[in-house]
Coordinates of N, CA and C in Angstrom, one line a residue:
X22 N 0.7 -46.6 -48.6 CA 1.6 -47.3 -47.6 C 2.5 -48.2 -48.3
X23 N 3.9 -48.5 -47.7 CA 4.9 -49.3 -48.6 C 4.5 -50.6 -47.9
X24 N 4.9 -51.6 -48.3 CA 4.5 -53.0 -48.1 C 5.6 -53.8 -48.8
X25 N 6.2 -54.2 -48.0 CA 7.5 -55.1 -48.6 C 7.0 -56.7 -47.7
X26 N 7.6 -57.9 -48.6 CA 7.0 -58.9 -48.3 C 8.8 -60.0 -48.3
X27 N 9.2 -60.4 -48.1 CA 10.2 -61.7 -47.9 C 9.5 -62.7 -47.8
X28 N 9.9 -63.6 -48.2 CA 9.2 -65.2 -48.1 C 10.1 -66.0 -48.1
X29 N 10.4 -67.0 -47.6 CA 11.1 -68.2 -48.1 C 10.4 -69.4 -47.6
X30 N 9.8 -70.2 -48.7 CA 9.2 -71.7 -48.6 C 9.7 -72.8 -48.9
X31 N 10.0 -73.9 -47.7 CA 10.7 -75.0 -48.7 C 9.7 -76.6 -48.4
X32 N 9.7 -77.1 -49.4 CA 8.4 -78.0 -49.4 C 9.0 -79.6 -49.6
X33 N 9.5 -80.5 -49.4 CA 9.5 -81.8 -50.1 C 8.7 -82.5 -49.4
X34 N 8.9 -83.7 -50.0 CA 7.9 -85.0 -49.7 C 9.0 -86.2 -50.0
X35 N 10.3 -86.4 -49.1 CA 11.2 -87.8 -49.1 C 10.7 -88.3 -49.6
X36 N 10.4 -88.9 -51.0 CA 9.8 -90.0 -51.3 C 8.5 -90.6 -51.0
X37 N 7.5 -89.9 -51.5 CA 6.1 -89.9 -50.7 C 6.2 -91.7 -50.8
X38 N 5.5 -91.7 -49.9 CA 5.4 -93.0 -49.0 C 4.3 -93.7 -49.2
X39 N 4.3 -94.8 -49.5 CA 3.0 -95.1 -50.2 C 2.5 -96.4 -49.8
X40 N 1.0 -96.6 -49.6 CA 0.9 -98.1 -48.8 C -0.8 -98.5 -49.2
X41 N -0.2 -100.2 -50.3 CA -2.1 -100.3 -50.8 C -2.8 -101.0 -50.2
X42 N -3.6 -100.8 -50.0 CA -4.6 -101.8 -49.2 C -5.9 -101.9 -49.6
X43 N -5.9 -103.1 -50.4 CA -7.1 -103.6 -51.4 C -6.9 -103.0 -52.7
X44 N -7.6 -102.8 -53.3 CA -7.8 -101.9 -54.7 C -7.9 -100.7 -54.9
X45 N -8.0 -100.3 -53.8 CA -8.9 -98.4 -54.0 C -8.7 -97.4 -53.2
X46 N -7.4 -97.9 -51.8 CA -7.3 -96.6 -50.9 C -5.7 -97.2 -51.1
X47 N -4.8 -95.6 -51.2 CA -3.5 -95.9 -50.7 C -3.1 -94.5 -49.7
X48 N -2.1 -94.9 -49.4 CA -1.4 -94.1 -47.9 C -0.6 -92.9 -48.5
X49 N -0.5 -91.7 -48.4 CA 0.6 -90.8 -49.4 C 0.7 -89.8 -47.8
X50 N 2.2 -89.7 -47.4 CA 2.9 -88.7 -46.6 C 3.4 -88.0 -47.2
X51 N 3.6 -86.8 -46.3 CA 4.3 -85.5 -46.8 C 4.6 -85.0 -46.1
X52 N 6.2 -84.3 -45.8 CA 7.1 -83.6 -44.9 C 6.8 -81.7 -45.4
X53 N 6.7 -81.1 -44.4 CA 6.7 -79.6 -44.8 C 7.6 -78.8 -44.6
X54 N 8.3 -77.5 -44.6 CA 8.7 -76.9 -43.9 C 8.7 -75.6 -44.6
X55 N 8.2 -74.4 -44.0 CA 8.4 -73.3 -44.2 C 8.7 -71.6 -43.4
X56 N 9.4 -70.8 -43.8 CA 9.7 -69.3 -43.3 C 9.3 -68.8 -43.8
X57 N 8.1 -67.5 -43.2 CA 7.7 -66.2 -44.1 C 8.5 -65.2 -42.7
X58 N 8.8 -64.0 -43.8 CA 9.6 -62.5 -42.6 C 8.4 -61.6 -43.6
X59 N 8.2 -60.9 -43.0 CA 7.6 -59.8 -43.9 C 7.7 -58.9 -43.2
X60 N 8.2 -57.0 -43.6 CA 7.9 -56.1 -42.9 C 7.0 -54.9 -43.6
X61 N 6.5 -54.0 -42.8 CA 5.6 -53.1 -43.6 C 6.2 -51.8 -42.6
X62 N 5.7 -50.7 -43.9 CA 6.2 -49.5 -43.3 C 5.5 -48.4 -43.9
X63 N 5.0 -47.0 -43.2 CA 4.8 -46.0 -44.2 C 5.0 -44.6 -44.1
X64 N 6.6 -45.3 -43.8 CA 7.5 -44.1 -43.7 C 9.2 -44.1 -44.7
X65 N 9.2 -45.6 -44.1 CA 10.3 -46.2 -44.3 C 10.9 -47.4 -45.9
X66 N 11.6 -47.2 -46.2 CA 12.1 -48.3 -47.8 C 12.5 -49.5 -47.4
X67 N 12.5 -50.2 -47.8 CA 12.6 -51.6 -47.6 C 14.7 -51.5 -47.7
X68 N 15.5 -50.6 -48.4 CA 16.2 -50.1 -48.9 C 17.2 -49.4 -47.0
X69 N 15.8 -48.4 -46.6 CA 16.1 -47.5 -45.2 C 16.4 -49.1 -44.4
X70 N 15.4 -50.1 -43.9 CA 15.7 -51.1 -43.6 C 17.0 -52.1 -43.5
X71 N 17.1 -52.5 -44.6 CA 18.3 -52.9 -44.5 C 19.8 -52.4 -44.0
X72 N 19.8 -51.2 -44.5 CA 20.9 -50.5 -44.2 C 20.7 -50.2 -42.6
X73 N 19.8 -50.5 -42.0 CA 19.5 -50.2 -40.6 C 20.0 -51.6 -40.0
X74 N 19.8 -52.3 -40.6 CA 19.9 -54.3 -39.8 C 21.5 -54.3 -40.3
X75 N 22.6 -54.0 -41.1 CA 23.1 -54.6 -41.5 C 24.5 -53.3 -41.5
X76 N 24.7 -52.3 -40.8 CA 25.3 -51.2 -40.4 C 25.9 -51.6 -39.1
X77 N 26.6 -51.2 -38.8 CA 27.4 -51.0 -36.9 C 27.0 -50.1 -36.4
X78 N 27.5 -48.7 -37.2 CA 27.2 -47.8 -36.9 C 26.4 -46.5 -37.5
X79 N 25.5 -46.1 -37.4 CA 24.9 -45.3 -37.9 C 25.1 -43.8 -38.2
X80 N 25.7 -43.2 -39.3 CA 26.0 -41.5 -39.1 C 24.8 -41.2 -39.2
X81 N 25.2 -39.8 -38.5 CA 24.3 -38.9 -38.9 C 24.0 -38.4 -39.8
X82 N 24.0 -38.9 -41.2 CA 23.5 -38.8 -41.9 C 22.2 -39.5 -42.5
X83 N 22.8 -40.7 -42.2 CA 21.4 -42.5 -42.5 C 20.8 -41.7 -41.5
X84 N 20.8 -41.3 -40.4 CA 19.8 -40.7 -39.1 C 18.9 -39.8 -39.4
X85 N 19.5 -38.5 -40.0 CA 18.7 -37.5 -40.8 C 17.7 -38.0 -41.9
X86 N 18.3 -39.3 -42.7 CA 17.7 -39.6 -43.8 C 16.1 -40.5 -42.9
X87 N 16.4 -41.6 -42.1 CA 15.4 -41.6 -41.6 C 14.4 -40.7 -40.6
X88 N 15.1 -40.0 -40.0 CA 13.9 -38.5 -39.5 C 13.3 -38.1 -40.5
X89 N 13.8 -37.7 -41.5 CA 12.9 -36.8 -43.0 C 12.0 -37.7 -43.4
X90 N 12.0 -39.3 -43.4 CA 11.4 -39.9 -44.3 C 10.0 -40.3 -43.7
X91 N 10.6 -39.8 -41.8 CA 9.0 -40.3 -41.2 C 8.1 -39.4 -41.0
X92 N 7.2 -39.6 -40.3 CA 5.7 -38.1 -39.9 C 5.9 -38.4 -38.9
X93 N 4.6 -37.9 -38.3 CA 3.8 -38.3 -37.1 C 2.9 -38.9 -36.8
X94 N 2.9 -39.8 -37.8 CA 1.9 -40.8 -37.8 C 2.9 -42.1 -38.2
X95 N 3.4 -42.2 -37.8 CA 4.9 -43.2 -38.2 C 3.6 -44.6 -38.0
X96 N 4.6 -45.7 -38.7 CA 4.3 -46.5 -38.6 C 5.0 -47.6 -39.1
X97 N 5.9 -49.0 -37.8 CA 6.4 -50.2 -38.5 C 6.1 -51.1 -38.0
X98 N 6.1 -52.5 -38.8 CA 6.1 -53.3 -38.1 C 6.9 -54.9 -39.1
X99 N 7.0 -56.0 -38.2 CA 7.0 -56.7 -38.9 C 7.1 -58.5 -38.2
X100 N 7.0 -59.0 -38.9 CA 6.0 -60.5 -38.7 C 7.4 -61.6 -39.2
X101 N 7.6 -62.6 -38.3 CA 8.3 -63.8 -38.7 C 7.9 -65.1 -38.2
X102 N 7.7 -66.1 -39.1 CA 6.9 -67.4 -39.1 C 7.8 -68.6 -39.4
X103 N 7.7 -69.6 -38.6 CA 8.7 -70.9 -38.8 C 7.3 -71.8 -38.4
X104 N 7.6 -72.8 -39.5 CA 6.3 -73.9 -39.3 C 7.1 -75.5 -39.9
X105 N 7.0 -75.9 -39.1 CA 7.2 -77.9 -39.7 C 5.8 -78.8 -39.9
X106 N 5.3 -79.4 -40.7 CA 4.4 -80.1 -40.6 C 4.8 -81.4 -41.3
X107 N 3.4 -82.3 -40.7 CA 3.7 -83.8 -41.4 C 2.3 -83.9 -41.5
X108 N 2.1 -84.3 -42.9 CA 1.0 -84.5 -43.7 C 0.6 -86.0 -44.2
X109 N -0.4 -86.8 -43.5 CA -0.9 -88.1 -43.6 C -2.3 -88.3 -44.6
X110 N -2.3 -88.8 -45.8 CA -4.0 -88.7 -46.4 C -4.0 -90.1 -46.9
X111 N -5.0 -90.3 -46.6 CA -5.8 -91.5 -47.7 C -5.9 -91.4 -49.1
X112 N -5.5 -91.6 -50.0 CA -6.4 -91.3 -51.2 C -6.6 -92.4 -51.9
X113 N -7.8 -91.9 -52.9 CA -8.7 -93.0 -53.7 C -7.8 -92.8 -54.4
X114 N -7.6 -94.2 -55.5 CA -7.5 -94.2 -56.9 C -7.8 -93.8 -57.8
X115 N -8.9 -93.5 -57.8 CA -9.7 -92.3 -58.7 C -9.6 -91.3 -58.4
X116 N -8.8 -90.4 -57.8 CA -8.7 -89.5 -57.7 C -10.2 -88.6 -57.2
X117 N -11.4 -89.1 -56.8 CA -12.3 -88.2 -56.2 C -12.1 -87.4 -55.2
X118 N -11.9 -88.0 -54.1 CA -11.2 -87.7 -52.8 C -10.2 -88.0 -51.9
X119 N -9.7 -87.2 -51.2 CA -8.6 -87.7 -50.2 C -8.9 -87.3 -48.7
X120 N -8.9 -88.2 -47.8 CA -9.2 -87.9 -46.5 C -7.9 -88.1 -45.9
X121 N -7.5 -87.3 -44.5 CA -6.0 -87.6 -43.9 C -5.9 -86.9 -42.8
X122 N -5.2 -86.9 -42.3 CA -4.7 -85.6 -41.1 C -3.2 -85.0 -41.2
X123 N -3.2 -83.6 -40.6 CA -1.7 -83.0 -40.3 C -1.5 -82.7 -39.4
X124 N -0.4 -82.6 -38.6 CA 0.1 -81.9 -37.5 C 1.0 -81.0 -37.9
X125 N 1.2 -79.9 -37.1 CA 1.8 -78.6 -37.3 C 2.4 -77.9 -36.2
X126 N 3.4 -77.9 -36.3 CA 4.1 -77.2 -35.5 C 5.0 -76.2 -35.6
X127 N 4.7 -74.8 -35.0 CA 5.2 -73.5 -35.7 C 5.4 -72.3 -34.4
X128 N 6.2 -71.7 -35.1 CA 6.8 -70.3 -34.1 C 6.3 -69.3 -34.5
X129 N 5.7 -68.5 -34.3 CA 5.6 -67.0 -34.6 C 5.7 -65.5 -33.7
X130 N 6.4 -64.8 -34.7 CA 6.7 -63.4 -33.7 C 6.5 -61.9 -34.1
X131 N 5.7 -61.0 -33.6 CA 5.2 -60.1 -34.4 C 6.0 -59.0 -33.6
X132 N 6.5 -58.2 -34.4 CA 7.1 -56.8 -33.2 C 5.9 -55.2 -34.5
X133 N 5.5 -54.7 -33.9 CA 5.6 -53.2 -34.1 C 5.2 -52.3 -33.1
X134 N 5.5 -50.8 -33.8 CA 5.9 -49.6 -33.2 C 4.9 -48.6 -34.1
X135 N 4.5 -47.5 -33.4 CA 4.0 -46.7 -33.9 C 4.1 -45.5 -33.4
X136 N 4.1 -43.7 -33.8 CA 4.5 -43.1 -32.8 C 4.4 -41.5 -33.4
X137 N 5.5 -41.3 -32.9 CA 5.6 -39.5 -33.4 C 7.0 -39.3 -34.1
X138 N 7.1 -38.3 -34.7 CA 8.6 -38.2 -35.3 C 9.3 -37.7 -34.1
X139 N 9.0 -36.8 -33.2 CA 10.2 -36.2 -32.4 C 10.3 -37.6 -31.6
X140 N 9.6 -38.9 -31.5 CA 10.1 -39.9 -30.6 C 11.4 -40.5 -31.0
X141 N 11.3 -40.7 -32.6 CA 12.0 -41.2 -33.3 C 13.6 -40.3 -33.3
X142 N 13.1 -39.1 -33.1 CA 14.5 -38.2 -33.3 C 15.2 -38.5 -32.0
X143 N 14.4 -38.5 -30.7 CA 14.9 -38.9 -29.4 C 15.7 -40.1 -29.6
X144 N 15.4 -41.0 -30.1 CA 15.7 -42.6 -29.9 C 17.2 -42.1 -30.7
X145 N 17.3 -41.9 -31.8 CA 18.4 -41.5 -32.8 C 19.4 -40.6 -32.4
X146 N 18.9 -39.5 -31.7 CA 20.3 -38.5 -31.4 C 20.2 -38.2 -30.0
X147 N 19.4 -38.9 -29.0 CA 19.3 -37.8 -27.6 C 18.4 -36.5 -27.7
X148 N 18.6 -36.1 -26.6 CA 18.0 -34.7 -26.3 C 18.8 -33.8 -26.2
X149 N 20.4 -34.1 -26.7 CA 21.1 -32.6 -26.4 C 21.1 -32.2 -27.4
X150 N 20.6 -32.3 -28.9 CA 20.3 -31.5 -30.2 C 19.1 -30.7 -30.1
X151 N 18.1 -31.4 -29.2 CA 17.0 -30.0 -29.4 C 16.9 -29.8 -27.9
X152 N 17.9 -28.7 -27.0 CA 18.1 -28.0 -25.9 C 17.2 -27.1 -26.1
X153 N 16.2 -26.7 -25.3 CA 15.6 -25.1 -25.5 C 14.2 -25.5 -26.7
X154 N 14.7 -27.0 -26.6 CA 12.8 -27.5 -27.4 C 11.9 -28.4 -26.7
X155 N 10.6 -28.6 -27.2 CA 9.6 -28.7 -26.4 C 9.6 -30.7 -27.5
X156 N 9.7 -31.6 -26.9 CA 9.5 -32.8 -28.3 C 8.3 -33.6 -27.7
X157 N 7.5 -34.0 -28.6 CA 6.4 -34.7 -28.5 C 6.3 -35.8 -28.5
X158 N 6.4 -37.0 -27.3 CA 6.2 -38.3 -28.0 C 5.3 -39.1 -28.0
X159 N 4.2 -38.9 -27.7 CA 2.6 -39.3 -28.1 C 1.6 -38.4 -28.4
X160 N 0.6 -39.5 -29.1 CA 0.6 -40.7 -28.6 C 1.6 -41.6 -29.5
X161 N 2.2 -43.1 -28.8 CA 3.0 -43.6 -28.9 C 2.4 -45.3 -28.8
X162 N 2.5 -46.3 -29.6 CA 2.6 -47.7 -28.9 C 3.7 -49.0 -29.5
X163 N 4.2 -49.5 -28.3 CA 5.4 -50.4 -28.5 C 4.7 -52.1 -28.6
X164 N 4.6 -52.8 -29.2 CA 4.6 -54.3 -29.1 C 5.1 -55.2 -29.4
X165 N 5.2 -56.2 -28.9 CA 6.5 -57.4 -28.7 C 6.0 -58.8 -28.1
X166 N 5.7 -59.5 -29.0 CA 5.3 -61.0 -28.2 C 5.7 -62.0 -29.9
X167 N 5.1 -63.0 -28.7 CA 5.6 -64.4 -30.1 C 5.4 -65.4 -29.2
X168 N 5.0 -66.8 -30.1 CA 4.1 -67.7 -29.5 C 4.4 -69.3 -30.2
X169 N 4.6 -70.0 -29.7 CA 4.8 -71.7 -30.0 C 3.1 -72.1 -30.2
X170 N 2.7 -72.6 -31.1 CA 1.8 -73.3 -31.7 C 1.9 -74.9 -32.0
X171 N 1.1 -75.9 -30.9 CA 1.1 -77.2 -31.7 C -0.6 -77.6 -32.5
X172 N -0.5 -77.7 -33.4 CA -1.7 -77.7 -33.9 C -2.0 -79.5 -34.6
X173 N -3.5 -79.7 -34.5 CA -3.5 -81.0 -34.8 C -4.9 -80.8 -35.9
X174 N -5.2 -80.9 -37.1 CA -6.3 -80.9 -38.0 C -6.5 -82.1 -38.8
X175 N -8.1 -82.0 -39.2 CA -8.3 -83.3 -40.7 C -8.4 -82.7 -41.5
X176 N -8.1 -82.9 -42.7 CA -8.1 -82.8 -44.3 C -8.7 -83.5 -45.1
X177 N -9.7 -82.6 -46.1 CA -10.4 -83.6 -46.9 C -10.2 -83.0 -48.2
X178 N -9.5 -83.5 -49.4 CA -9.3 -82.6 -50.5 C -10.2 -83.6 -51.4
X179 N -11.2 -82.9 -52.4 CA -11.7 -83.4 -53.0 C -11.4 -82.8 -54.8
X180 N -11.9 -82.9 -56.2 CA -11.9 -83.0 -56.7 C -11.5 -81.0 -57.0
X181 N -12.3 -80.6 -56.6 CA -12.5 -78.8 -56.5 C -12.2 -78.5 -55.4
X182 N -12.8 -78.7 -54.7 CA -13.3 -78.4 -52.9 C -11.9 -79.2 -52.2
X183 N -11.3 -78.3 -51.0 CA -10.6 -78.5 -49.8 C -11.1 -78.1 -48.7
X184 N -11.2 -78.8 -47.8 CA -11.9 -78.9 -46.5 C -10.7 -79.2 -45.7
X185 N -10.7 -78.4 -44.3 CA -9.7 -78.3 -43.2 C -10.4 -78.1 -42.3
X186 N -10.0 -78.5 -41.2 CA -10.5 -77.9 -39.7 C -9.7 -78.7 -38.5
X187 N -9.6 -78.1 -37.4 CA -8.7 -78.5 -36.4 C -8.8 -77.4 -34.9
X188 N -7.4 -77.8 -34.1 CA -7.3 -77.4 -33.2 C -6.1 -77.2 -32.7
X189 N -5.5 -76.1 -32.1 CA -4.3 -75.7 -32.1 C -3.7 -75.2 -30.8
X190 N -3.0 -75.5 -29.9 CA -2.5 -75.3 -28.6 C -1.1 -74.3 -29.1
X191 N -1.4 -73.4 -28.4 CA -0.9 -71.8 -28.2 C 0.1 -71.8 -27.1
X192 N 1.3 -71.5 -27.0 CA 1.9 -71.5 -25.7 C 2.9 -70.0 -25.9
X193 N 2.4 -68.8 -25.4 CA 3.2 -67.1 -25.4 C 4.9 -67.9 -24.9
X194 N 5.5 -66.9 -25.4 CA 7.0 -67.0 -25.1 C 8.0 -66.0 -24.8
X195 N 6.7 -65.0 -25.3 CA 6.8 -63.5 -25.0 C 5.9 -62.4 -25.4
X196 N 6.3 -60.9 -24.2 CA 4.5 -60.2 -24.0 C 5.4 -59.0 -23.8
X197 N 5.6 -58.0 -24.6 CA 5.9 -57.0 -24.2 C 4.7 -55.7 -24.6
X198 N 4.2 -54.3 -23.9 CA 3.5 -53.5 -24.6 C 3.4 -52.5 -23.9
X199 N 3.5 -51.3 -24.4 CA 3.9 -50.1 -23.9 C 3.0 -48.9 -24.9
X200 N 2.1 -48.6 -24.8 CA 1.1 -47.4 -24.2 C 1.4 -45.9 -24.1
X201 N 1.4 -45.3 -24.7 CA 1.5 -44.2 -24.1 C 0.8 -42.7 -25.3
X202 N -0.5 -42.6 -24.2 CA -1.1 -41.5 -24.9 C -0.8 -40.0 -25.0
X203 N 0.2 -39.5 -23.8 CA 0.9 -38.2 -24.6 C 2.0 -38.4 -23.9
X204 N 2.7 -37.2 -24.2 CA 4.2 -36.9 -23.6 C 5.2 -36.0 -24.0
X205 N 5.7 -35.4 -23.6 CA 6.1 -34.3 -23.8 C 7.5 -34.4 -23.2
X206 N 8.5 -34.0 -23.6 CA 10.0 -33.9 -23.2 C 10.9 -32.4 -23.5
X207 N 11.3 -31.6 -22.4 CA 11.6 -30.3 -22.6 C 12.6 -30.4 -21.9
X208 N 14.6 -29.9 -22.6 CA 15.6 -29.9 -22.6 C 16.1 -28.6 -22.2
X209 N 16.4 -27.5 -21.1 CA 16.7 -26.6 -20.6 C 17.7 -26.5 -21.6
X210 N 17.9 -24.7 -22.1 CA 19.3 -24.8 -22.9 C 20.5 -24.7 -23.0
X211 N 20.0 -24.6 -21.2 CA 22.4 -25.2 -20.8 C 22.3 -26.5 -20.4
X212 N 21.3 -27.3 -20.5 CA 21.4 -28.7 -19.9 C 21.2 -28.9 -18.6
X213 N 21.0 -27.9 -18.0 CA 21.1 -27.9 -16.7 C 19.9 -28.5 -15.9
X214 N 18.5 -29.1 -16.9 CA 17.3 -29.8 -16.1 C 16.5 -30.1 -17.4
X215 N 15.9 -31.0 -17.0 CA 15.2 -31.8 -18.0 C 13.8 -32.0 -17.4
X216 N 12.6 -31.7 -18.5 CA 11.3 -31.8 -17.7 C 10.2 -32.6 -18.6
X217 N 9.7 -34.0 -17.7 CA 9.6 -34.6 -18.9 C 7.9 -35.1 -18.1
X218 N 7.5 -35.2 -19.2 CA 5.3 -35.5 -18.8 C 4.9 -36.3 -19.2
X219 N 4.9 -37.2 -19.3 CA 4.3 -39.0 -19.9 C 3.2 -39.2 -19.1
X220 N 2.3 -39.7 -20.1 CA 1.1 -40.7 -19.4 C 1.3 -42.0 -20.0
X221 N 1.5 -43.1 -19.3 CA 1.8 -44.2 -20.1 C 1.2 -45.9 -19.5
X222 N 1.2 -47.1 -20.0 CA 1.0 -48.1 -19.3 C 2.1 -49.6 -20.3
X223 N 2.5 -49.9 -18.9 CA 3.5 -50.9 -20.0 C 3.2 -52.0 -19.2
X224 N 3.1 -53.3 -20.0 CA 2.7 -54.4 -19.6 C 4.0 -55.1 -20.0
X225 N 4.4 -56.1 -19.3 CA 5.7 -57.4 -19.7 C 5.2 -58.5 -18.6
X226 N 5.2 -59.8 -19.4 CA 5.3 -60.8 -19.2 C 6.6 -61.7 -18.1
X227 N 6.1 -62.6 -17.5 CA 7.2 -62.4 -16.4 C 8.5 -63.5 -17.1
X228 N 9.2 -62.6 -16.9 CA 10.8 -63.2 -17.2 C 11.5 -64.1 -16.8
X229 N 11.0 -64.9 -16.1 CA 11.0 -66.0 -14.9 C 10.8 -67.3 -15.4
X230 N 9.5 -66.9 -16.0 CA 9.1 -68.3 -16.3 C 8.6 -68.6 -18.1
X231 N 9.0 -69.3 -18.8 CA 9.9 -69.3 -19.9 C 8.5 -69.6 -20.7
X232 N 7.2 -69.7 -20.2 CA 5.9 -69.8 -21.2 C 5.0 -68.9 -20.1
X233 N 4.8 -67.6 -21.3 CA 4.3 -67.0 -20.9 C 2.3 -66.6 -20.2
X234 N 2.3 -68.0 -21.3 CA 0.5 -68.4 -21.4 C 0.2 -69.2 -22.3
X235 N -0.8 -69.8 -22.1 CA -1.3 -70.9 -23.2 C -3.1 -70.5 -23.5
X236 N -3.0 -70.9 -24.7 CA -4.4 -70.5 -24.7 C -4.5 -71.9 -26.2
X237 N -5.7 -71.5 -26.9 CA -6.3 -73.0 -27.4 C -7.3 -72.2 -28.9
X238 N -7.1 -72.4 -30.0 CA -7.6 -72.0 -31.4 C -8.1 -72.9 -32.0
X239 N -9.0 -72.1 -32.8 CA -10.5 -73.2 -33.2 C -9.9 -72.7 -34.5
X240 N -9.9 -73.4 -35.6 CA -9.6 -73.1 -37.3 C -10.4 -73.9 -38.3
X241 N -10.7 -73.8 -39.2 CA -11.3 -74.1 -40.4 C -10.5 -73.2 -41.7
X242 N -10.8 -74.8 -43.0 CA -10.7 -73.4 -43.8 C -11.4 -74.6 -44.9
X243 N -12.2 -73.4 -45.9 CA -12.1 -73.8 -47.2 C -12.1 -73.5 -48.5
X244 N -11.4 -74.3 -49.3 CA -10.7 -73.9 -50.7 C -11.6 -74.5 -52.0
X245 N -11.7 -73.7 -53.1 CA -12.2 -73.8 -54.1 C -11.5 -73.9 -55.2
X246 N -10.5 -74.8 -56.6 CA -10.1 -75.0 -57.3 C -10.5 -74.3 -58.4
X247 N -10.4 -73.3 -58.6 CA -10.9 -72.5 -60.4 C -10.2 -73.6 -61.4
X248 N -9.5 -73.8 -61.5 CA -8.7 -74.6 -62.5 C -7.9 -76.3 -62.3
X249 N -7.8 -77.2 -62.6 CA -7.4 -78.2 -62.4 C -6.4 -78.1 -63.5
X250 N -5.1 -78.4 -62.8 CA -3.7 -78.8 -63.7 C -3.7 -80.1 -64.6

């Protein structure tokens, strides 16, 4: 399978912010911000891709080139993430431990597709190239959603050991999903009738109203230091 990855991270700390109180605890803030895109494919080049996002118009040639490159077991998809955080900790002077909290707040949005090649040929040229053929387009599934996250956790970083845990409010922004376990599409060869057999189920989210659901995530995490810098 190809696996192509984009990332872009950008991290400062305005002048970590610093505040002592007594001898042995001070205050350290930190601003975050980061974008990951990633797409995966195991039909398709990262190369097919771009030339796909960044074209007007597509010949029939780039067309052919992606028909040939896929099966019938196609498969794409891809993931994009936007996150802001503000990071508050205590730390000792001694550097043993640090206790603090973060808030986070992030977008994310996943689309993929999975399917058959004659779907893909349909989507690309129509059905007046294969008149007097039988094309297959399941099984097939379409998905499409993305979701606002405000999340609130504690942080305890210690000498080796990171400890995280929290709680995170989910609000959908979008739900699209489309189903379909067979199908069949057959093009008369003067054009004269089209006969088409789908079994399918498509679900969408209502358009109306601009949060599609909310729901609530439980998270932990923890980290182990192999090496100290």
């Amino acid at each position: 399978m190809r696996l192509f990855l984009i990332a872009l991270g950008l991290c400062w700390s305005p002048g970590l912010l610093y505040a002592q109180w007594g001898d042995s605890v001070q205050v350290k803030s930190s601003i975050e911000s980061s974008v990951l895109w990633d797409i995966g494919s195991n039909s398709f080049s990262i190369q097919n891709y771009r030339d796909f996002v960044s074209t007007d118009f597509l010949t029939p040639s780039f067309k052919n080139e992606l028909i040939d490159a896929s099966n019938d077991n196609l498969r794409f998809g891809s993931r994009q993430s936007f996150a802001f955080a503000y990071r508050q900790v205590n730390d000792s002077i001694y550097g043993n431990w640090a206790k603090g909290f973060e808030i986070r707040i992030s977008y994310k949005s996943v689309f993929g597709i999975s399917g058959q090649k004659d779907a893909l040929s349909l989507i690309l040229n129509g059905n007046s190239p294969y008149a007097g053929q039988t094309l297959e387009l399941g099984p097939s599934r379409f998905q499409n959603q993305s979701f606002l996250s405000l999340g609130f956790r504690m942080v305890e970083e210690r000498e080796k050991w990171n400890y995280a845990y929290g709680l995170s409010a989910l609000f959908g922004t979008q739900f699209q999903d489309l189903k379909m376990e067979n199908g069949t599409l057959f093009t008369e060869e003067s054009g004269s009738y089209i006969d088409a057999n789908t079994n399918y189920v498509y679900r969408n989210a209502d358009t109306l109203n601009p949060i599609k659901g909310m729901g609530l995530s439980v998270g932990g995490l923890v980290e182990r230091a192999l090496s100290k810098q």
